[in-house]
PDB file of C-alpha atoms in Angstrom:
ATOM      1  CA  UNK U   1       7.607 -15.461   9.972  1.00 57.00           C
ATOM      2  CA  UNK U   2       7.179 -18.284   7.526  1.00 63.00           C
ATOM      3  CA  UNK U   3       4.827 -17.868   4.606  1.00 72.00           C
ATOM      4  CA  UNK U   4       3.370 -20.845   2.743  1.00 80.00           C
ATOM      5  CA  UNK U   5       3.895 -20.041  -0.930  1.00 92.00           C
ATOM      6  CA  UNK U   6       2.765 -23.366  -2.375  1.00 91.00           C
ATOM      7  CA  UNK U   7       0.487 -22.696  -5.322  1.00 93.00           C
ATOM      8  CA  UNK U   8       1.367 -18.979  -5.313  1.00 97.00           C
ATOM      9  CA  UNK U   9       2.690 -17.559  -8.590  1.00 98.00           C
ATOM     10  CA  UNK U  10       3.097 -13.900  -7.583  1.00 98.00           C
ATOM     11  CA  UNK U  11       3.108 -11.835  -4.378  1.00 98.00           C
ATOM     12  CA  UNK U  12       1.850  -8.295  -3.952  1.00 98.00           C
ATOM     13  CA  UNK U  13       2.696  -6.331  -0.824  1.00 98.00           C
ATOM     14  CA  UNK U  14       1.166  -3.345   0.885  1.00 98.00           C
ATOM     15  CA  UNK U  15       3.864  -0.824   1.840  1.00 98.00           C
ATOM     16  CA  UNK U  16       3.101   0.966   5.133  1.00 96.00           C
ATOM     17  CA  UNK U  17       2.854  -1.330   8.127  1.00 96.00           C
ATOM     18  CA  UNK U  18       3.729  -4.336   5.984  1.00 97.00           C
ATOM     19  CA  UNK U  19       7.161  -3.669   4.462  1.00 98.00           C
ATOM     20  CA  UNK U  20       8.071  -0.438   6.256  1.00 98.00           C
ATOM     21  CA  UNK U  21       7.054   1.194   9.484  1.00 95.00           C
ATOM     22  CA  UNK U  22       4.684   4.122   9.268  1.00 90.00           C
ATOM     23  CA  UNK U  23       4.165   6.818  11.807  1.00 91.00           C
ATOM     24  CA  UNK U  24       1.403   8.586   9.922  1.00 91.00           C
ATOM     25  CA  UNK U  25      -0.892  10.266  12.416  1.00 92.00           C
ATOM     26  CA  UNK U  26      -4.274   9.865  10.769  1.00 91.00           C
ATOM     27  CA  UNK U  27      -6.007  11.636  13.657  1.00 93.00           C
ATOM     28  CA  UNK U  28      -3.883  14.728  13.002  1.00 95.00           C
ATOM     29  CA  UNK U  29      -4.306  14.419   9.231  1.00 95.00           C
ATOM     30  CA  UNK U  30      -8.089  14.247   9.602  1.00 95.00           C
ATOM     31  CA  UNK U  31      -8.054  17.214  11.961  1.00 95.00           C
ATOM     32  CA  UNK U  32      -5.902  19.250   9.541  1.00 95.00           C
ATOM     33  CA  UNK U  33      -8.392  18.820   6.698  1.00 96.00           C
ATOM     34  CA  UNK U  34     -11.658  18.649   8.652  1.00 95.00           C
ATOM     35  CA  UNK U  35     -12.319  14.968   7.967  1.00 96.00           C
ATOM     36  CA  UNK U  36     -14.641  13.231  10.457  1.00 95.00           C
ATOM     37  CA  UNK U  37     -12.890  10.525  12.535  1.00 93.00           C
ATOM     38  CA  UNK U  38     -15.004   7.680  11.153  1.00 92.00           C
ATOM     39  CA  UNK U  39     -14.619   8.589   7.469  1.00 94.00           C
ATOM     40  CA  UNK U  40     -11.988   7.329   5.034  1.00 93.00           C
ATOM     41  CA  UNK U  41      -9.624  10.241   4.473  1.00 95.00           C
ATOM     42  CA  UNK U  42      -9.142   9.710   0.711  1.00 94.00           C
ATOM     43  CA  UNK U  43     -12.884   9.339   0.142  1.00 94.00           C
ATOM     44  CA  UNK U  44     -13.466  12.531   2.137  1.00 96.00           C
ATOM     45  CA  UNK U  45     -10.981  14.506   0.023  1.00 96.00           C
ATOM     46  CA  UNK U  46     -12.405  13.145  -3.244  1.00 94.00           C
ATOM     47  CA  UNK U  47     -15.843  14.449  -2.224  1.00 95.00           C
ATOM     48  CA  UNK U  48     -14.672  18.027  -1.575  1.00 95.00           C
ATOM     49  CA  UNK U  49     -16.405  20.072  -4.283  1.00 95.00           C
ATOM     50  CA  UNK U  50     -14.319  23.239  -4.067  1.00 95.00           C
ATOM     51  CA  UNK U  51     -11.165  22.783  -6.142  1.00 95.00           C
ATOM     52  CA  UNK U  52      -9.034  25.062  -3.936  1.00 96.00           C
ATOM     53  CA  UNK U  53     -10.149  23.310  -0.745  1.00 95.00           C
ATOM     54  CA  UNK U  54      -9.498  19.899  -2.296  1.00 95.00           C
ATOM     55  CA  UNK U  55      -6.014  20.964  -3.432  1.00 96.00           C
ATOM     56  CA  UNK U  56      -5.265  22.305   0.058  1.00 96.00           C
ATOM     57  CA  UNK U  57      -6.393  19.022   1.659  1.00 96.00           C
ATOM     58  CA  UNK U  58      -4.298  16.989  -0.796  1.00 96.00           C
ATOM     59  CA  UNK U  59      -1.270  19.199  -0.070  1.00 96.00           C
ATOM     60  CA  UNK U  60      -1.675  18.669   3.700  1.00 96.00           C
ATOM     61  CA  UNK U  61      -1.882  14.906   3.235  1.00 96.00           C
ATOM     62  CA  UNK U  62       1.141  14.982   0.929  1.00 95.00           C
ATOM     63  CA  UNK U  63       3.194  16.841   3.559  1.00 96.00           C
ATOM     64  CA  UNK U  64       2.286  14.271   6.216  1.00 96.00           C
ATOM     65  CA  UNK U  65       3.204  11.423   3.845  1.00 95.00           C
ATOM     66  CA  UNK U  66       6.527  12.951   2.794  1.00 96.00           C
ATOM     67  CA  UNK U  67       7.515  13.641   6.411  1.00 95.00           C
ATOM     68  CA  UNK U  68       6.683  10.032   7.298  1.00 95.00           C
ATOM     69  CA  UNK U  69       8.545   8.695   4.244  1.00 97.00           C
ATOM     70  CA  UNK U  70      11.859  10.249   5.238  1.00 95.00           C
ATOM     71  CA  UNK U  71      12.099   8.204   8.444  1.00 94.00           C
ATOM     72  CA  UNK U  72      10.375   4.953   7.404  1.00 96.00           C
ATOM     73  CA  UNK U  73      12.518   1.858   7.955  1.00 97.00           C
ATOM     74  CA  UNK U  74      12.183  -1.780   6.909  1.00 97.00           C
ATOM     75  CA  UNK U  75      10.060  -3.886   9.206  1.00 97.00           C
ATOM     76  CA  UNK U  76      11.884  -7.098  10.115  1.00 96.00           C
ATOM     77  CA  UNK U  77       8.949  -9.298   9.080  1.00 95.00           C
ATOM     78  CA  UNK U  78       8.519  -7.380   5.824  1.00 96.00           C
ATOM     79  CA  UNK U  79      12.156  -7.865   4.873  1.00 97.00           C
ATOM     80  CA  UNK U  80      11.943 -11.562   5.760  1.00 96.00           C
ATOM     81  CA  UNK U  81       8.894 -12.016   3.540  1.00 96.00           C
ATOM     82  CA  UNK U  82      10.468 -10.189   0.588  1.00 97.00           C
ATOM     83  CA  UNK U  83      13.655 -12.254   0.961  1.00 96.00           C
ATOM     84  CA  UNK U  84      11.601 -15.481   1.038  1.00 95.00           C
ATOM     85  CA  UNK U  85       9.576 -14.552  -2.037  1.00 97.00           C
ATOM     86  CA  UNK U  86      12.808 -13.582  -3.807  1.00 96.00           C
ATOM     87  CA  UNK U  87      14.298 -17.007  -2.961  1.00 95.00           C
ATOM     88  CA  UNK U  88      11.257 -18.638  -4.570  1.00 95.00           C
ATOM     89  CA  UNK U  89      11.842 -16.549  -7.696  1.00 96.00           C
ATOM     90  CA  UNK U  90       8.288 -15.213  -7.739  1.00 98.00           C
ATOM     91  CA  UNK U  91       7.352 -11.821  -9.177  1.00 98.00           C
ATOM     92  CA  UNK U  92       6.676  -9.119  -6.580  1.00 98.00           C
ATOM     93  CA  UNK U  93       4.781  -5.843  -6.639  1.00 98.00           C
ATOM     94  CA  UNK U  94       3.641  -3.185  -4.193  1.00 98.00           C
ATOM     95  CA  UNK U  95       0.115  -1.767  -4.094  1.00 98.00           C
ATOM     96  CA  UNK U  96      -0.291   1.130  -1.679  1.00 97.00           C
ATOM     97  CA  UNK U  97      -2.750   3.894  -0.822  1.00 96.00           C
ATOM     98  CA  UNK U  98       0.325   6.135  -0.454  1.00 95.00           C
ATOM     99  CA  UNK U  99       1.241   8.771  -3.008  1.00 96.00           C
ATOM    100  CA  UNK U 100       3.989   7.993  -5.528  1.00 97.00           C
ATOM    101  CA  UNK U 101       6.477  10.535  -4.118  1.00 97.00           C
ATOM    102  CA  UNK U 102       6.333   9.121  -0.568  1.00 97.00           C
ATOM    103  CA  UNK U 103       6.376   5.536  -1.843  1.00 98.00           C
ATOM    104  CA  UNK U 104       9.472   6.201  -3.946  1.00 98.00           C
ATOM    105  CA  UNK U 105      11.300   7.708  -0.953  1.00 97.00           C
ATOM    106  CA  UNK U 106      10.459   4.717   1.275  1.00 97.00           C
ATOM    107  CA  UNK U 107      11.486   2.201  -1.392  1.00 98.00           C
ATOM    108  CA  UNK U 108      14.734   4.006  -2.281  1.00 97.00           C
ATOM    109  CA  UNK U 109      15.802   4.725   1.319  1.00 97.00           C
ATOM    110  CA  UNK U 110      15.368   1.064   2.261  1.00 97.00           C
ATOM    111  CA  UNK U 111      16.631  -0.524  -0.967  1.00 97.00           C
ATOM    112  CA  UNK U 112      13.405  -2.487  -1.346  1.00 98.00           C
ATOM    113  CA  UNK U 113      14.000  -4.734  -4.376  1.00 98.00           C
ATOM    114  CA  UNK U 114      10.543  -4.288  -5.924  1.00 98.00           C
ATOM    115  CA  UNK U 115      10.165  -2.176  -9.085  1.00 96.00           C
ATOM    116  CA  UNK U 116       6.496  -2.686  -9.875  1.00 98.00           C
ATOM    117  CA  UNK U 117       4.651  -0.208  -7.654  1.00 98.00           C
ATOM    118  CA  UNK U 118       1.089   1.034  -7.974  1.00 98.00           C
ATOM    119  CA  UNK U 119      -0.025   3.996  -5.857  1.00 98.00           C
ATOM    120  CA  UNK U 120      -3.298   5.861  -5.506  1.00 96.00           C
ATOM    121  CA  UNK U 121      -2.257   7.907  -8.558  1.00 96.00           C
ATOM    122  CA  UNK U 122      -2.311   4.718 -10.666  1.00 98.00           C
ATOM    123  CA  UNK U 123      -5.643   3.190  -9.634  1.00 97.00           C
ATOM    124  CA  UNK U 124      -8.498   3.713  -7.177  1.00 96.00           C
ATOM    125  CA  UNK U 125      -7.349   3.261  -3.578  1.00 95.00           C
ATOM    126  CA  UNK U 126      -7.903   0.022  -1.685  1.00 96.00           C
ATOM    127  CA  UNK U 127     -10.285  -1.593  -0.826  1.00 96.00           C
ATOM    128  CA  UNK U 128     -11.047  -1.161  -4.531  1.00 97.00           C
ATOM    129  CA  UNK U 129      -9.439  -4.216  -6.221  1.00 98.00           C
ATOM    130  CA  UNK U 130      -8.432  -2.469  -9.465  1.00 98.00           C
ATOM    131  CA  UNK U 131      -4.709  -2.099  -8.670  1.00 98.00           C
ATOM    132  CA  UNK U 132      -4.417  -5.751  -7.590  1.00 98.00           C
ATOM    133  CA  UNK U 133      -6.154  -6.883 -10.770  1.00 98.00           C
ATOM    134  CA  UNK U 134      -3.827  -4.668 -12.829  1.00 98.00           C
ATOM    135  CA  UNK U 135      -0.836  -6.469 -11.317  1.00 98.00           C
ATOM    136  CA  UNK U 136      -2.278  -9.930 -12.003  1.00 98.00           C
ATOM    137  CA  UNK U 137      -3.046  -8.896 -15.583  1.00 98.00           C
ATOM    138  CA  UNK U 138       0.476  -7.560 -16.164  1.00 98.00           C
ATOM    139  CA  UNK U 139       1.888 -10.825 -14.814  1.00 98.00           C
ATOM    140  CA  UNK U 140      -0.642 -12.765 -16.920  1.00 98.00           C
ATOM    141  CA  UNK U 141      -1.776 -14.641 -13.817  1.00 98.00           C
ATOM    142  CA  UNK U 142      -5.205 -15.526 -12.525  1.00 98.00           C
ATOM    143  CA  UNK U 143      -6.006 -13.504  -9.388  1.00 98.00           C
ATOM    144  CA  UNK U 144      -6.472 -16.756  -7.408  1.00 98.00           C
ATOM    145  CA  UNK U 145      -2.788 -17.548  -8.033  1.00 98.00           C
ATOM    146  CA  UNK U 146      -1.638 -14.298  -6.387  1.00 98.00           C
ATOM    147  CA  UNK U 147      -1.114 -13.518  -2.711  1.00 98.00           C
ATOM    148  CA  UNK U 148      -1.692 -10.042  -1.309  1.00 98.00           C
ATOM    149  CA  UNK U 149       0.088  -9.284   1.972  1.00 98.00           C
ATOM    150  CA  UNK U 150      -1.066  -6.334   4.054  1.00 97.00           C
ATOM    151  CA  UNK U 151      -1.732  -5.110   7.564  1.00 96.00           C
ATOM    152  CA  UNK U 152      -5.174  -3.509   7.477  1.00 95.00           C
ATOM    153  CA  UNK U 153      -8.776  -4.439   6.747  1.00 95.00           C
ATOM    154  CA  UNK U 154      -8.600  -2.523   3.422  1.00 96.00           C
ATOM    155  CA  UNK U 155      -5.874  -4.956   2.324  1.00 97.00           C
ATOM    156  CA  UNK U 156      -8.017  -7.970   3.144  1.00 97.00           C
ATOM    157  CA  UNK U 157     -11.068  -6.444   1.433  1.00 97.00           C
ATOM    158  CA  UNK U 158      -9.083  -5.502  -1.687  1.00 98.00           C
ATOM    159  CA  UNK U 159      -7.718  -9.053  -1.974  1.00 98.00           C
ATOM    160  CA  UNK U 160     -11.150 -10.600  -1.422  1.00 98.00           C
ATOM    161  CA  UNK U 161     -12.694  -8.193  -3.969  1.00 97.00           C
ATOM    162  CA  UNK U 162      -9.999  -9.209  -6.474  1.00 98.00           C
ATOM    163  CA  UNK U 163     -10.391 -12.943  -5.820  1.00 98.00           C
ATOM    164  CA  UNK U 164      -6.841 -13.199  -4.462  1.00 98.00           C
ATOM    165  CA  UNK U 165      -5.427 -15.064  -1.511  1.00 96.00           C
ATOM    166  CA  UNK U 166      -4.433 -12.758   1.337  1.00 96.00           C
ATOM    167  CA  UNK U 167      -2.334 -12.628   4.452  1.00 96.00           C
ATOM    168  CA  UNK U 168      -2.664 -10.004   7.169  1.00 95.00           C
ATOM    169  CA  UNK U 169       0.536  -9.317   9.121  1.00 93.00           C
TER     170      UNK U 169
END
């Protein structure tokens, strides 16, 4: 896959489904915590008012994510894109809805050469643009000069909300 990087000064990647495969079973996760099928799972958990129930839901999600992280492998297209961006000498970051622990496992197990990683513990989850804007600010770049690469509508919406260019893979 060839990516046109003309005019791009920094590239931010989603993790699951973009750089690495993910076998997260969101249907099972929703079932485990009682989340309706048409509701965003993180939004659902954030709205649980009982602290114990919210902790239990977060623990279930964490277990699913950690199990998935242990077997996640590079996606061919993801590796190609990272290699291309590296050849251009552009800064790279990862913004993911994943938790930090699972993200770290996926990155370490696959030797992904990106150190700047923001997870849902660092900023509101996508489609909220905060994490993308944090990256642009750290790089001292205008959002319009950054490209966000993802695989899901939340990635596109986050990039649009941040005023960034985007690519769905």
